[in-house]
C-alpha positions as YAML, in Angstrom:
chain: A
units: angstrom
residues:
- id: 1
  name: SER
  ca: [-61.02, -58.34, 17.90]
- id: 2
  name: VAL
  ca: [-63.33, -61.25, 18.65]
- id: 3
  name: ILE
  ca: [-66.16, -59.62, 16.71]
- id: 4
  name: GLY
  ca: [-63.98, -58.64, 13.75]
- id: 5
  name: PHE
  ca: [-62.15, -61.90, 13.26]
- id: 6
  name: ALA
  ca: [-65.16, -64.14, 13.91]
- id: 7
  name: LEU
  ca: [-67.11, -62.13, 11.33]
- id: 8
  name: THR
  ca: [-64.25, -62.65, 8.88]
- id: 9
  name: VAL
  ca: [-64.85, -66.41, 9.13]
- id: 10
  name: ALA
  ca: [-68.45, -65.97, 7.94]
- id: 11
  name: PHE
  ca: [-67.52, -63.54, 5.16]
- id: 12
  name: GLY
  ca: [-64.74, -65.86, 3.96]
- id: 13
  name: ILE
  ca: [-67.05, -68.86, 3.79]
- id: 14
  name: VAL
  ca: [-69.68, -66.95, 1.82]
- id: 15
  name: GLU
  ca: [-67.03, -65.57, -0.56]
- id: 16
  name: GLU
  ca: [-65.72, -69.09, -1.22]
- id: 17
  name: LYS
  ca: [-69.26, -70.33, -1.94]
- id: 18
  name: ASN
  ca: [-70.14, -67.34, -4.10]
- id: 19
  name: SER
  ca: [-66.99, -67.62, -6.24]
- id: 20
  name: ARG
  ca: [-67.35, -71.43, -6.27]
- id: 21
  name: VAL
  ca: [-63.68, -71.76, -5.29]
- id: 22
  name: VAL
  ca: [-64.85, -74.04, -2.47]
- id: 23
  name: GLU
  ca: [-65.59, -76.75, -5.05]
- id: 24
  name: VAL
  ca: [-61.94, -76.73, -6.11]
- id: 25
  name: LEU
  ca: [-60.67, -76.64, -2.52]
- id: 26
  name: LEU
  ca: [-62.86, -79.56, -1.48]
- id: 27
  name: ALA
  ca: [-61.28, -81.69, -4.20]
- id: 28
  name: ALA
  ca: [-58.04, -81.52, -2.20]
- id: 29
  name: VAL
  ca: [-59.15, -81.32, 1.45]
- id: 30
  name: LYS
  ca: [-62.07, -82.45, 3.56]
- id: 31
  name: PRO
  ca: [-64.67, -79.85, 4.60]
- id: 32
  name: ARG
  ca: [-63.71, -80.17, 8.26]
- id: 33
  name: GLU
  ca: [-60.03, -79.55, 7.42]
- id: 34
  name: LEU
  ca: [-60.91, -76.52, 5.29]
- id: 35
  name: LEU
  ca: [-62.99, -75.02, 8.09]
- id: 36
  name: ALA
  ca: [-60.29, -75.79, 10.70]
- id: 37
  name: GLY
  ca: [-57.62, -74.12, 8.56]
- id: 38
  name: LYS
  ca: [-59.72, -71.00, 8.15]
- id: 39
  name: VAL
  ca: [-60.58, -70.77, 11.86]
- id: 40
  name: ILE
  ca: [-57.03, -71.45, 13.09]
- id: 41
  name: GLY
  ca: [-55.40, -69.12, 10.56]
- id: 42
  name: LEU
  ca: [-57.68, -66.23, 11.49]
- id: 43
  name: ALA
  ca: [-57.14, -66.97, 15.19]
- id: 44
  name: LEU
  ca: [-53.39, -66.60, 14.76]
- id: 45
  name: LEU
  ca: [-53.83, -63.40, 12.77]
- id: 46
  name: GLY
  ca: [-56.19, -61.99, 15.40]
- id: 47
  name: LEU
  ca: [-53.84, -62.93, 18.23]
- id: 48
  name: ALA
  ca: [-50.89, -61.30, 16.46]
- id: 49
  name: GLN
  ca: [-52.89, -58.11, 15.92]
- id: 50
  name: LEU
  ca: [-54.05, -58.08, 19.54]
- id: 51
  name: LEU
  ca: [-50.47, -58.44, 20.83]
- id: 52
  name: VAL
  ca: [-49.06, -55.87, 18.41]
- id: 53
  name: ILE
  ca: [-51.59, -53.32, 19.66]
- id: 54
  name: ALA
  ca: [-51.84, -54.23, 23.36]
- id: 55
  name: ILE
  ca: [-48.22, -54.68, 24.42]
- id: 56
  name: PRO
  ca: [-46.76, -51.46, 22.95]
- id: 57
  name: GLY
  ca: [-49.89, -49.58, 24.05]
- id: 58
  name: VAL
  ca: [-49.52, -50.62, 27.69]
- id: 59
  name: ILE
  ca: [-45.76, -49.97, 27.65]
- id: 60
  name: ALA
  ca: [-46.21, -46.51, 26.11]
- id: 61
  name: ALA
  ca: [-48.97, -45.61, 28.56]
- id: 62
  name: ARG
  ca: [-46.85, -46.70, 31.53]
- id: 63
  name: LEU
  ca: [-43.74, -44.85, 30.30]
- id: 64
  name: ALA
  ca: [-45.63, -41.67, 29.49]
- id: 65
  name: GLY
  ca: [-47.46, -41.69, 32.79]
- id: 66
  name: THR
  ca: [-50.13, -39.49, 31.28]
- id: 67
  name: ILE
  ca: [-52.86, -42.12, 31.22]
- id: 68
  name: GLY
  ca: [-54.14, -43.48, 34.51]
- id: 69
  name: LEU
  ca: [-54.06, -47.24, 34.25]
- id: 70
  name: PRO
  ca: [-55.34, -49.56, 36.97]
- id: 71
  name: ASP
  ca: [-52.84, -51.69, 38.84]
- id: 72
  name: ALA
  ca: [-54.48, -54.64, 37.13]
- id: 73
  name: THR
  ca: [-52.71, -53.72, 33.85]
- id: 74
  name: SER
  ca: [-50.07, -56.32, 34.38]
- id: 75
  name: PRO
  ca: [-48.64, -59.25, 32.46]
- id: 76
  name: ALA
  ca: [-51.23, -61.43, 34.22]
- id: 77
  name: LEU
  ca: [-54.06, -59.30, 32.85]
- id: 78
  name: LEU
  ca: [-52.56, -59.35, 29.36]
- id: 79
  name: LEU
  ca: [-52.30, -63.14, 29.55]
- id: 80
  name: THR
  ca: [-55.91, -63.32, 30.75]
- id: 81
  name: VAL
  ca: [-57.07, -61.15, 27.85]
- id: 82
  name: VAL
  ca: [-55.15, -63.31, 25.35]
- id: 83
  name: VAL
  ca: [-56.58, -66.57, 26.74]
- id: 84
  name: TRP
  ca: [-60.12, -65.19, 26.77]
- id: 85
  name: PHE
  ca: [-59.64, -63.80, 23.26]
- id: 86
  name: LEU
  ca: [-58.75, -67.27, 21.98]
- id: 87
  name: VAL
  ca: [-61.63, -68.96, 23.80]
- id: 88
  name: GLY
  ca: [-64.09, -66.24, 22.80]
- id: 89
  name: TYR
  ca: [-62.91, -66.37, 19.22]
- id: 90
  name: ALA
  ca: [-63.43, -70.16, 19.17]
- id: 91
  name: VAL
  ca: [-66.99, -69.72, 20.49]
- id: 92
  name: TYR
  ca: [-67.97, -67.08, 17.96]
- id: 93
  name: ALA
  ca: [-65.98, -68.46, 15.02]
- id: 94
  name: GLY
  ca: [-68.01, -71.65, 15.32]
- id: 95
  name: VAL
  ca: [-71.29, -69.75, 15.39]
- id: 96
  name: PHE
  ca: [-70.32, -67.49, 12.48]
- id: 97
  name: ALA
  ca: [-69.00, -70.42, 10.44]
- id: 98
  name: ALA
  ca: [-72.37, -72.12, 10.73]
- id: 99
  name: ALA
  ca: [-74.17, -68.89, 9.79]
- id: 100
  name: GLY
  ca: [-71.89, -68.30, 6.81]
- id: 101
  name: SER
  ca: [-72.34, -71.78, 5.41]
- id: 102
  name: LEU
  ca: [-76.14, -71.35, 5.31]
- id: 103
  name: VAL
  ca: [-76.10, -68.67, 2.58]
- id: 104
  name: SER
  ca: [-74.43, -68.26, -0.81]
- id: 105
  name: ARG
  ca: [-74.35, -64.48, -1.22]
- id: 106
  name: GLN
  ca: [-72.90, -61.66, 0.88]
- id: 107
  name: GLU
  ca: [-76.27, -59.88, 0.64]
- id: 108
  name: ASP
  ca: [-77.98, -62.78, 2.44]
- id: 109
  name: LEU
  ca: [-75.38, -63.08, 5.17]
- id: 110
  name: GLN
  ca: [-76.80, -60.18, 7.17]
- id: 111
  name: THR
  ca: [-79.98, -62.15, 7.89]
- id: 112
  name: THR
  ca: [-78.09, -65.05, 9.42]
- id: 113
  name: ILE
  ca: [-75.55, -63.06, 11.44]
- id: 114
  name: THR
  ca: [-77.82, -60.37, 12.89]
- id: 115
  name: PRO
  ca: [-79.02, -62.51, 15.84]
- id: 116
  name: ILE
  ca: [-75.40, -63.44, 16.62]
- id: 117
  name: LEU
  ca: [-74.30, -59.80, 16.51]
- id: 118
  name: LEU
  ca: [-77.11, -58.84, 18.89]
- id: 119
  name: VAL
  ca: [-75.87, -61.47, 21.37]
- id: 120
  name: MET
  ca: [-72.29, -60.19, 20.99]
- id: 121
  name: TYR
  ca: [-73.30, -56.59, 21.58]
- id: 122
  name: GLY
  ca: [-75.35, -57.74, 24.56]
- id: 123
  name: ALA
  ca: [-72.25, -59.49, 25.90]
- id: 124
  name: PHE
  ca: [-70.25, -56.30, 25.43]
- id: 125
  name: VAL
  ca: [-72.83, -54.29, 27.37]
- id: 126
  name: GLY
  ca: [-72.81, -57.04, 30.00]
- id: 127
  name: SER
  ca: [-69.04, -56.64, 30.31]
- id: 128
  name: LEU
  ca: [-69.47, -52.92, 30.95]
- id: 129
  name: THR
  ca: [-72.07, -53.68, 33.61]
- id: 130
  name: ALA
  ca: [-69.83, -56.34, 35.14]
- id: 131
  name: SER
  ca: [-66.93, -53.90, 35.18]
- id: 132
  name: SER
  ca: [-68.93, -51.30, 37.08]
- id: 133
  name: ASP
  ca: [-70.44, -53.84, 39.52]
- id: 134
  name: PRO
  ca: [-68.22, -56.95, 39.32]
- id: 135
  name: ASP
  ca: [-69.69, -58.65, 42.39]
- id: 136
  name: SER
  ca: [-73.33, -58.47, 41.26]
- id: 137
  name: LEU
  ca: [-75.37, -61.60, 40.63]
- id: 138
  name: TRP
  ca: [-75.65, -60.52, 36.98]
- id: 139
  name: ALA
  ca: [-71.86, -60.44, 36.61]
- id: 140
  name: HIS
  ca: [-71.50, -63.88, 38.23]
- id: 141
  name: VAL
  ca: [-74.12, -65.41, 35.92]
- id: 142
  name: LEU
  ca: [-72.67, -63.88, 32.73]
- id: 143
  name: THR
  ca: [-69.24, -65.21, 33.70]
- id: 144
  name: PHE
  ca: [-70.54, -68.76, 33.17]
- id: 145
  name: VAL
  ca: [-72.43, -68.28, 29.90]
- id: 146
  name: PRO
  ca: [-70.13, -69.24, 27.00]
- id: 147
  name: LEU
  ca: [-71.44, -66.46, 24.73]
- id: 148
  name: THR
  ca: [-70.86, -63.71, 27.32]
- id: 149
  name: ALA
  ca: [-67.96, -65.02, 29.43]
- id: 150
  name: PRO
  ca: [-65.17, -64.00, 27.00]
- id: 151
  name: MET
  ca: [-66.08, -60.35, 27.53]
- id: 152
  name: VAL
  ca: [-67.32, -60.41, 31.12]
- id: 153
  name: ALA
  ca: [-64.58, -62.51, 32.78]
- id: 154
  name: PRO
  ca: [-61.63, -60.28, 31.74]
- id: 155
  name: ALA
  ca: [-63.57, -57.19, 32.87]
- id: 156
  name: ARG
  ca: [-64.14, -58.75, 36.30]
- id: 157
  name: TYR
  ca: [-60.53, -59.95, 36.46]
- id: 158
  name: ALA
  ca: [-59.29, -56.42, 35.76]
- id: 159
  name: ARG
  ca: [-61.30, -55.23, 38.76]
- id: 160
  name: ASP
  ca: [-59.81, -57.97, 41.00]
- id: 161
  name: ALA
  ca: [-63.30, -59.40, 41.43]
- id: 162
  name: LEU
  ca: [-62.86, -62.83, 39.85]
- id: 163
  name: PRO
  ca: [-61.61, -65.48, 42.30]
- id: 164
  name: LEU
  ca: [-59.24, -68.05, 40.80]
- id: 165
  name: ALA
  ca: [-61.63, -71.00, 41.27]
- id: 166
  name: GLU
  ca: [-64.46, -69.11, 39.57]
- id: 167
  name: HIS
  ca: [-62.12, -67.96, 36.82]
- id: 168
  name: LEU
  ca: [-60.94, -71.50, 36.05]
- id: 169
  name: ALA
  ca: [-64.48, -72.89, 36.22]
- id: 170
  name: ALA
  ca: [-65.75, -70.21, 33.83]
- id: 171
  name: LEU
  ca: [-62.86, -70.89, 31.47]
- id: 172
  name: ALA
  ca: [-63.62, -74.62, 31.51]
- id: 173
  name: VAL
  ca: [-67.35, -74.09, 30.88]
- id: 174
  name: THR
  ca: [-66.65, -71.67, 28.04]
- id: 175
  name: ALA
  ca: [-64.01, -73.95, 26.48]
- id: 176
  name: LEU
  ca: [-66.49, -76.85, 26.54]
- id: 177
  name: GLY
  ca: [-69.09, -74.56, 24.97]
- id: 178
  name: ALA
  ca: [-66.58, -73.57, 22.29]
- id: 179
  name: VAL
  ca: [-65.86, -77.23, 21.48]
- id: 180
  name: ALA
  ca: [-69.59, -77.99, 21.23]
- id: 181
  name: LEU
  ca: [-70.22, -74.96, 18.99]
- id: 182
  name: VAL
  ca: [-67.26, -75.73, 16.73]
- id: 183
  name: LEU
  ca: [-68.43, -79.34, 16.34]
- id: 184
  name: LEU
  ca: [-71.96, -78.16, 15.54]
- id: 185
  name: ALA
  ca: [-70.58, -75.62, 13.06]
- id: 186
  name: SER
  ca: [-68.47, -78.32, 11.43]
- id: 187
  name: HIS
  ca: [-71.54, -80.53, 11.09]
- id: 188
  name: ILE
  ca: [-73.57, -77.71, 9.50]
- id: 189
  name: TYR
  ca: [-70.65, -76.61, 7.33]
- id: 190
  name: GLN
  ca: [-70.11, -80.10, 5.87]
- id: 191
  name: ARG
  ca: [-73.76, -80.40, 4.89]
- id: 192
  name: ALA
  ca: [-74.28, -76.86, 3.59]
- id: 193
  name: ILE
  ca: [-71.01, -75.76, 2.01]
- id: 194
  name: LEU
  ca: [-71.76, -77.20, -1.45]
- id: 195
  name: ARG
  ca: [-75.39, -76.05, -1.53]
- id: 196
  name: ILE
  ca: [-74.61, -73.05, -3.66]
- id: 197
  name: GLY
  ca: [-77.63, -70.99, -4.68]
- id: 198
  name: GLN
  ca: [-79.98, -73.22, -2.69]
- id: 199
  name: LYS
  ca: [-81.81, -72.36, 0.47]
- id: 200
  name: VAL
  ca: [-80.55, -74.27, 3.47]
- id: 201
  name: ARG
  ca: [-83.02, -75.02, 6.23]
...
């Protein structure tokens, strides 16, 4: 969900630039407001989709009793996943918004988002590693890196290997990282959004 909805931010920005609809929109709202509306709207859509899939899925699996679920599949874990989804989405939406505002065509977007996707896939692999060995040094380190924590922390929490103090500290560090990345993205977006057809350094 984080990957899909954060990517949608970048694709939406490029589509607005390519169709030049952004010029009309910016006559009515400030660039920062336009970006905030896009990011918040997609966050709500992503959260709704996550809840619509996760809650009935867990209930059905528990009622059927055919799928072995860990004891950690509880309301606390679902809440943890939702919180980390929102924080992770904020981190990556900021990064993808900046990447999307640097290009004017969908064909060029791949060059700016590939490094971000590699980091995301690395974070996903890190979460699998953390799930299999949640007390390793590697898992502890990745829990405090804003780009990997949204995937690693829930995996460790599900294995009952994330102490509350470490969990809260990781959440705070990642939230601060998200704020910094969103502010940077906003800065880049404001300066690049109207450079249609031009290369942006």
